[in-house]
Amino acid sequence: MFLNSKMLAVCIVALLYVSGVRAQNAASFKTDKVLLKKFEGEFKSASAQYQLLAQRLKPDRFPKTYYAKTDSLETSNSGWWCSGFYPGTLLYLYEQTKNKALLTEAHRILKSLTKEQYNKTTHDLGFMMYCSFGNALQIAPKPEYKEILINSAKSLCTRFDPKVGCIKSWDSNKPEFLVIIDNMMNLELLFWATRVTGDSSYYKIAVTHANTTMQNHFRPDYSSYHVINYNPETGAVQQKRTAQGYANESAWARGQAWGLYGYTVMYRETKDKKYLDQAQHLARFILKHPNLPKDKIPYWDFNAPNIPNALRDASAGAVMASALLELCKYADQVDGRTYYSAAQTMLRSLMAAPYLAKAGTNGGFILQHSVGHIPQGTEIDVPLTYADYYYVEAMIRYKNLNK
Ligand code: GLY
């Protein structure tokens, strides 16, 4: 069929309109070429650090943190909530450098992690199994990884209670059903499981959990509580409190980061606009907060009592950077650029002193100055595996956005 000139004109106008609307909505980002180039060196030095870390690990042990004063590496078994980050980081770095030693080490440690697919005592299976086997499936797939991940999703779902509308985070002997904001990070595994199996029950559980959390975990300013204690019989909220933050009513920095990342994933997986709105509200809370320092690496709690002398939490900064580098793709031009630019500042900060460790130091961890659990007095101002994981992920996201 031939187009007459009138039809051709209509088509051209329509095309121009569609591309104009697209250009108006999607943000375009100004690449910092120097930063991008630095990443290549950074992937190599991070790989060297992780090979150093690997040398110190005993069989079946996973890195937890490192204490410079005593030159001691603290490790865990595979059941610790962080066991997926070390293999996940090795795989990310292998993807970037093609250094085979990293893949060999990832294979070794994944073997020790495999049994956790049947662990029904934790809600952290998303962190443990999706950051590890999920990355492995993308980067260096083996047929058995799918089954391991499906079993992990099944184990996670055993902790879902329809009365409460949530996956239980922590077990308790008291009549309480405890859910923490961190749990938003475990839902990505469930979306994957529905995609692969065609069974929508995983998807429905993830959506129900996210909706219940949206209803109960957030304050009017969109900061989040850490822990919600539900009545296991009725599903009613019986307490809102913290465990790892400064106070029940404070905004624990990593909790804000988990929420931001979690609702960004919710939007990616469902395309339901209410999750995008939620993620943007959370981003605004973080980025406009008067206590967010200039380098955009947050204090461990936005309401820590001794700001500006409070400790920073590099892990929260790394999670936020990675989340913002995804959220910027879904937002309009103005907001997208704000998120991108904030993430860029976070990455520039993390890539320099005092956060980035000098080669050969820090027990092989990449970043310094994270905070695990101040109220409990553990992992204070130390390196942590999840700071490294989300830092490397953020660099990869930045690089991929600029391809
Ligand atoms: N509870 C996991 C965290 O420390 O963020």
Coordinates of C-alpha atoms and ligand atoms in Angstrom, one line a residue:
M1 CA 0.0 0.0 0.0
F2 CA 1.2 3.5 -0.9
L3 CA 0.7 6.5 1.4
N4 CA -0.6 9.6 -0.1
S5 CA 1.0 12.9 1.0
K6 CA -1.8 13.7 3.4
M7 CA -1.5 10.3 5.2
L8 CA 2.3 10.7 5.2
A9 CA 2.0 14.1 6.9
V10 CA -0.4 12.6 9.6
C11 CA 2.1 9.8 10.2
I12 CA 5.0 12.1 10.6
V13 CA 3.1 14.4 13.0
A14 CA 2.0 11.4 15.1
L15 CA 5.6 10.1 15.2
L16 CA 6.9 13.5 16.3
Y17 CA 4.2 13.7 18.9
V18 CA 5.0 10.2 20.4
S19 CA 8.8 10.8 20.5
G20 CA 8.1 14.3 21.9
V21 CA 6.0 12.9 24.7
R22 CA 8.6 10.2 25.4
A23 CA 11.4 12.8 25.5
Q24 CA 9.4 14.9 27.9
N25 CA 8.7 12.0 30.3
A26 CA 11.9 10.0 30.4
A27 CA 14.8 11.6 32.1
S28 CA 18.1 11.7 30.2
F29 CA 21.2 11.7 32.3
K30 CA 24.4 13.6 32.1
T31 CA 27.2 11.0 32.2
D32 CA 30.3 11.8 34.3
K33 CA 32.8 10.1 32.0
V34 CA 35.6 10.5 34.6
L35 CA 33.5 8.7 37.1
L36 CA 32.6 6.0 34.6
K37 CA 36.3 5.4 33.8
K38 CA 37.2 5.3 37.5
F39 CA 34.7 2.4 37.9
E40 CA 36.8 0.2 35.7
G41 CA 39.8 0.6 38.0
E42 CA 37.5 0.3 41.0
F43 CA 36.1 -3.1 39.8
K44 CA 39.7 -4.3 39.5
S45 CA 40.7 -3.1 43.0
A46 CA 37.5 -4.5 44.5
S47 CA 38.3 -7.8 42.9
A48 CA 41.8 -7.8 44.4
Q49 CA 40.3 -7.0 47.8
Y50 CA 37.8 -9.9 47.6
Q51 CA 40.6 -12.3 46.6
L52 CA 42.4 -11.2 49.8
L53 CA 39.2 -11.7 51.8
A54 CA 38.8 -15.2 50.2
Q55 CA 42.3 -16.3 51.4
R56 CA 41.2 -15.8 55.0
L57 CA 38.0 -17.7 54.9
K58 CA 37.8 -21.2 56.5
P59 CA 35.6 -23.8 54.7
D60 CA 31.8 -23.2 55.1
R61 CA 32.4 -19.8 56.7
F62 CA 31.0 -16.5 55.3
P63 CA 32.5 -13.1 55.9
K64 CA 30.6 -10.8 58.3
T65 CA 33.0 -8.0 59.3
Y66 CA 36.6 -7.1 60.1
Y67 CA 38.2 -5.4 63.1
A68 CA 41.3 -3.6 62.1
K69 CA 42.6 -3.1 65.7
T70 CA 43.0 -6.9 66.2
D71 CA 43.2 -7.8 62.5
S72 CA 40.4 -10.2 63.0
L73 CA 37.9 -11.3 60.5
E74 CA 34.4 -12.2 61.9
T75 CA 32.6 -14.9 60.0
S76 CA 29.2 -16.7 60.1
N77 CA 27.6 -19.9 59.0
S78 CA 25.3 -20.0 56.0
G79 CA 22.2 -19.3 58.1
W80 CA 23.2 -15.6 58.8
W81 CA 21.1 -13.1 56.9
C82 CA 24.1 -11.8 55.1
S83 CA 25.4 -15.1 53.6
G84 CA 24.3 -14.2 50.1
F85 CA 26.2 -10.9 49.7
Y86 CA 29.7 -12.4 49.5
P87 CA 28.9 -14.7 46.6
G88 CA 26.7 -12.0 45.0
T89 CA 29.5 -9.5 45.1
L90 CA 32.0 -12.1 43.7
L91 CA 29.6 -12.7 40.8
Y92 CA 29.1 -9.0 40.1
L93 CA 32.8 -8.5 40.1
Y94 CA 33.4 -11.5 37.9
E95 CA 30.8 -10.1 35.4
Q96 CA 32.8 -6.9 35.3
T97 CA 36.4 -8.2 35.2
K98 CA 36.0 -11.7 33.8
N99 CA 38.5 -12.7 36.5
K100 CA 38.0 -16.5 36.7
A101 CA 39.4 -16.7 40.3
L102 CA 36.3 -14.8 41.5
L103 CA 34.0 -17.3 39.8
T104 CA 35.8 -20.3 41.2
E105 CA 35.4 -18.7 44.7
A106 CA 31.7 -18.0 44.1
H107 CA 31.2 -21.6 43.1
R108 CA 32.9 -22.8 46.2
I109 CA 30.9 -20.6 48.6
L110 CA 27.6 -21.2 46.8
K111 CA 27.9 -24.9 47.6
S112 CA 28.0 -24.1 51.3
L113 CA 24.9 -21.9 50.9
T114 CA 22.7 -24.4 49.0
K115 CA 21.1 -26.0 52.0
E116 CA 19.5 -22.7 53.1
Q117 CA 16.9 -23.2 50.4
Y118 CA 15.0 -25.2 53.0
N119 CA 15.5 -22.8 55.8
K120 CA 12.0 -21.8 57.1
T121 CA 13.2 -20.0 60.2
T122 CA 14.2 -16.7 58.5
H123 CA 12.5 -14.1 56.3
D124 CA 15.9 -13.2 54.9
L125 CA 15.9 -15.8 52.1
G126 CA 15.6 -13.1 49.5
F127 CA 18.8 -11.5 50.6
M128 CA 20.5 -14.8 51.1
M129 CA 19.4 -16.7 48.0
Y130 CA 18.4 -14.1 45.4
C131 CA 21.5 -11.9 45.8
S132 CA 23.6 -15.0 45.4
F133 CA 21.9 -17.7 43.3
G134 CA 19.8 -15.0 41.5
N135 CA 23.0 -13.3 40.4
A136 CA 24.5 -16.6 39.5
L137 CA 21.6 -17.4 37.3
Q138 CA 22.1 -14.1 35.4
I139 CA 25.9 -14.1 35.2
A140 CA 27.1 -17.8 35.2
P141 CA 24.0 -20.0 35.0
K142 CA 23.8 -23.6 36.0
P143 CA 20.5 -25.6 35.6
E144 CA 20.3 -26.4 39.3
Y145 CA 20.1 -22.8 40.4
K146 CA 16.5 -22.5 39.3
E147 CA 15.3 -25.3 41.6
I148 CA 17.3 -23.9 44.5
L149 CA 15.6 -20.5 44.0
I150 CA 12.1 -22.0 43.7
N151 CA 12.6 -24.0 46.9
S152 CA 13.8 -20.8 48.6
A153 CA 10.7 -18.9 47.5
K154 CA 8.6 -21.8 48.8
S155 CA 10.4 -21.7 52.1
L156 CA 9.9 -17.9 52.4
C157 CA 6.1 -18.3 51.6
T158 CA 5.7 -20.6 54.6
R159 CA 6.2 -17.5 56.8
F160 CA 3.2 -15.7 55.2
D161 CA 0.1 -15.3 57.3
P162 CA -3.0 -14.2 55.4
K163 CA -4.6 -12.9 58.6
V164 CA -1.8 -10.4 59.1
G165 CA -1.2 -10.0 55.4
C166 CA 2.6 -10.3 55.8
I167 CA 5.6 -12.6 55.8
K168 CA 6.8 -12.9 59.4
S169 CA 10.2 -11.4 59.9
W170 CA 11.3 -12.6 63.3
D171 CA 10.0 -15.5 65.4
S172 CA 8.8 -14.7 68.9
N173 CA 7.7 -16.7 71.9
K174 CA 5.2 -14.0 72.8
P175 CA 1.8 -13.5 71.2
E176 CA 3.2 -11.2 68.5
F177 CA 3.9 -11.3 64.8
L178 CA 6.9 -9.1 64.0
V179 CA 7.6 -7.5 60.6
I180 CA 10.5 -5.3 59.9
I181 CA 10.9 -2.8 57.0
D182 CA 13.9 -4.8 55.8
N183 CA 11.5 -7.5 54.7
M184 CA 10.6 -5.5 51.6
M185 CA 14.0 -6.7 50.2
N186 CA 12.9 -10.3 50.2
L187 CA 10.0 -9.9 47.8
E188 CA 12.0 -9.7 44.6
L189 CA 12.6 -13.5 44.9
L190 CA 8.9 -14.1 44.9
F191 CA 8.3 -12.1 41.7
W192 CA 11.0 -14.1 40.0
A193 CA 9.4 -17.3 41.2
T194 CA 6.0 -16.4 39.6
R195 CA 7.7 -15.5 36.4
V196 CA 9.5 -18.8 36.2
T197 CA 6.8 -21.2 37.5
G198 CA 3.7 -19.4 36.3
D199 CA 2.3 -19.8 39.8
S200 CA 0.8 -16.5 40.8
S201 CA 0.7 -17.2 44.5
Y202 CA 4.3 -15.9 45.1
Y203 CA 3.3 -12.7 43.3
K204 CA 0.2 -12.3 45.4
I205 CA 2.0 -12.8 48.6
A206 CA 4.6 -10.2 47.6
V207 CA 1.9 -7.7 46.7
T208 CA -0.1 -8.3 49.9
H209 CA 3.0 -7.9 52.1
A210 CA 3.9 -4.7 50.3
N211 CA 0.4 -3.3 50.7
T212 CA 0.2 -4.2 54.4
T213 CA 3.6 -2.6 55.0
M214 CA 2.6 0.5 53.1
Q215 CA -0.4 0.9 55.3
N216 CA 1.3 0.3 58.7
H217 CA 5.1 1.0 58.5
F218 CA 5.1 4.6 57.4
R219 CA 4.6 7.9 59.2
P220 CA 2.8 10.9 57.6
D221 CA 6.2 12.2 56.5
Y222 CA 7.0 8.9 54.8
S223 CA 9.8 7.9 57.2
S224 CA 9.4 4.3 58.3
Y225 CA 9.2 2.5 61.6
H226 CA 11.6 -0.4 61.9
V227 CA 9.4 -3.0 63.5
I228 CA 5.6 -3.5 63.4
N229 CA 4.3 -5.9 66.0
Y230 CA 1.0 -7.4 64.8
N231 CA -1.5 -9.4 66.8
P232 CA -1.2 -12.9 65.3
E233 CA -4.9 -13.7 66.0
T234 CA -6.5 -10.6 64.5
G235 CA -3.7 -9.0 62.4
A236 CA -4.2 -5.7 64.2
V237 CA -1.2 -3.5 64.8
Q238 CA -0.3 -3.7 68.5
Q239 CA 3.0 -1.8 68.6
K240 CA 5.3 0.3 66.3
R241 CA 8.9 0.4 67.4
T242 CA 12.6 0.1 66.5
A243 CA 15.2 -2.5 67.0
Q244 CA 18.2 -1.1 65.2
G245 CA 17.4 2.6 65.2
Y246 CA 18.0 5.3 67.8
A247 CA 14.4 5.5 69.0
N248 CA 10.9 4.1 68.3
E249 CA 10.0 7.4 66.5
S250 CA 13.4 8.0 64.7
A251 CA 14.2 7.3 61.1
W252 CA 16.9 4.5 61.1
A253 CA 18.9 5.2 58.0
R254 CA 19.2 1.7 56.6
G255 CA 15.5 1.1 57.2
Q256 CA 14.8 4.1 55.0
A257 CA 17.1 2.7 52.4
W258 CA 15.4 -0.8 52.4
G259 CA 12.0 0.8 52.0
L260 CA 13.2 3.0 49.0
Y261 CA 14.8 0.0 47.3
G262 CA 11.9 -2.3 48.1
Y263 CA 9.1 0.0 46.7
T264 CA 11.2 0.7 43.6
V265 CA 11.3 -3.1 43.0
M266 CA 7.6 -3.2 43.6
Y267 CA 7.0 -0.7 40.8
R268 CA 9.4 -2.5 38.5
E269 CA 7.6 -5.8 39.0
T270 CA 4.0 -4.7 39.0
K271 CA 3.9 -1.4 37.2
D272 CA 1.4 -0.3 39.8
K273 CA 1.8 3.5 40.0
K274 CA 1.0 3.6 43.8
Y275 CA 4.4 1.9 44.4
L276 CA 6.2 4.4 42.2
D277 CA 4.5 7.2 44.2
Q278 CA 5.6 5.5 47.5
A279 CA 9.2 5.1 46.3
Q280 CA 9.3 8.8 45.3
H281 CA 7.8 9.9 48.7
L282 CA 10.6 7.9 50.4
A283 CA 13.2 9.4 48.1
R284 CA 12.0 12.8 48.9
F285 CA 12.1 12.2 52.7
I286 CA 15.7 11.0 52.4
L287 CA 17.0 13.6 49.9
K288 CA 15.3 16.6 51.4
H289 CA 16.1 15.7 55.0
P290 CA 18.1 18.5 56.8
N291 CA 20.3 15.9 58.4
L292 CA 21.4 14.4 55.2
P293 CA 25.1 15.5 55.0
K294 CA 26.5 17.2 51.9
D295 CA 28.3 14.0 50.7
K296 CA 24.9 12.3 50.9
I297 CA 26.1 9.4 53.1
P298 CA 23.6 9.4 55.9
Y299 CA 24.2 9.3 59.6
W300 CA 23.3 5.9 60.9
D301 CA 19.9 7.4 62.0
F302 CA 18.4 10.6 60.7
N303 CA 17.6 11.5 64.2
A304 CA 20.8 10.3 65.9
P305 CA 21.3 12.5 69.0
N306 CA 24.9 13.6 68.4
I307 CA 24.6 14.8 64.8
P308 CA 26.9 16.2 63.3
N309 CA 29.2 13.9 65.3
A310 CA 27.1 10.8 64.8
L311 CA 28.5 7.8 62.9
R312 CA 27.8 7.6 59.2
D313 CA 26.5 4.4 57.7
A314 CA 28.1 3.6 54.3
S315 CA 25.8 0.6 53.9
A316 CA 22.7 2.9 53.9
G317 CA 24.4 5.2 51.4
A318 CA 25.2 2.3 49.1
V319 CA 21.7 0.8 49.2
M320 CA 20.2 4.3 48.5
A321 CA 22.6 4.9 45.6
S322 CA 21.6 1.6 44.0
A323 CA 17.9 2.2 44.5
L324 CA 18.0 5.7 43.2
L325 CA 19.8 4.5 40.1
E326 CA 16.8 2.4 39.3
L327 CA 14.1 4.8 40.4
C328 CA 15.5 7.5 38.2
K329 CA 14.5 5.5 35.2
Y330 CA 10.8 5.4 36.2
A331 CA 10.5 9.1 37.3
D332 CA 9.8 12.1 35.1
Q333 CA 12.7 14.3 33.9
V334 CA 13.0 16.6 36.9
D335 CA 12.8 13.9 39.6
G336 CA 14.8 11.4 37.6
R337 CA 17.7 13.8 37.3
T338 CA 17.5 14.6 41.0
Y339 CA 17.8 10.9 41.9
Y340 CA 20.5 10.3 39.4
S341 CA 22.5 13.3 40.6
A342 CA 22.1 12.3 44.3
A343 CA 23.2 8.7 43.5
Q344 CA 26.2 10.1 41.6
T345 CA 27.2 12.2 44.7
M346 CA 26.8 9.1 46.9
L347 CA 29.0 7.1 44.6
R348 CA 31.7 9.8 44.4
S349 CA 31.7 9.9 48.2
L350 CA 31.9 6.1 48.6
M351 CA 34.8 5.9 46.1
A352 CA 37.0 8.1 48.2
A353 CA 38.3 8.4 51.7
P354 CA 37.2 7.9 54.4
Y355 CA 34.8 5.2 53.0
L356 CA 36.9 3.4 50.4
A357 CA 39.6 1.3 52.0
K358 CA 43.2 1.4 50.9
A359 CA 44.3 -1.6 48.8
G360 CA 45.4 -4.5 51.0
T361 CA 43.7 -3.2 54.1
N362 CA 40.3 -3.6 55.7
G363 CA 40.6 -7.4 55.8
G364 CA 39.7 -7.4 52.1
F365 CA 36.4 -5.6 52.4
I366 CA 35.9 -2.8 50.0
L367 CA 34.2 -0.1 52.1
Q368 CA 34.7 1.1 55.6
H369 CA 32.4 2.9 58.1
S370 CA 29.2 1.1 58.2
V371 CA 26.9 0.5 61.1
G372 CA 25.2 -2.8 61.9
H373 CA 23.4 -2.7 65.2
I374 CA 24.2 0.2 67.6
P375 CA 21.5 -0.5 70.2
Q376 CA 22.9 -4.1 70.5
G377 CA 26.5 -2.8 70.5
T378 CA 27.5 -4.9 67.5
E379 CA 29.2 -4.1 64.2
I380 CA 29.7 -0.4 64.9
D381 CA 31.8 1.6 62.4
V382 CA 33.0 -1.4 60.5
P383 CA 33.1 -2.9 57.0
L384 CA 30.0 -5.0 56.1
T385 CA 29.3 -7.3 53.2
Y386 CA 26.1 -5.6 52.2
A387 CA 27.7 -2.2 52.0
D388 CA 30.2 -3.7 49.5
Y389 CA 27.4 -5.6 47.6
Y390 CA 25.1 -2.6 47.0
Y391 CA 28.1 -0.3 46.3
V392 CA 29.3 -2.6 43.5
E393 CA 25.7 -3.0 42.3
A394 CA 25.3 0.8 42.2
M395 CA 28.4 1.2 40.1
I396 CA 27.1 -1.4 37.6
R397 CA 23.7 0.3 37.5
Y398 CA 25.3 3.6 36.8
K399 CA 27.5 2.0 34.0
N400 CA 24.5 0.3 32.4
L401 CA 22.4 3.5 32.5
N402 CA 25.1 5.2 30.5
K403 CA 25.6 2.5 27.9
Ligands
GLY1 N1 18.3 -6.2 59.8 C1 19.1 -6.1 58.7 C2 19.9 -4.8 58.7 O1 20.7 -4.7 59.6 O2 19.7 -4.0 57.9

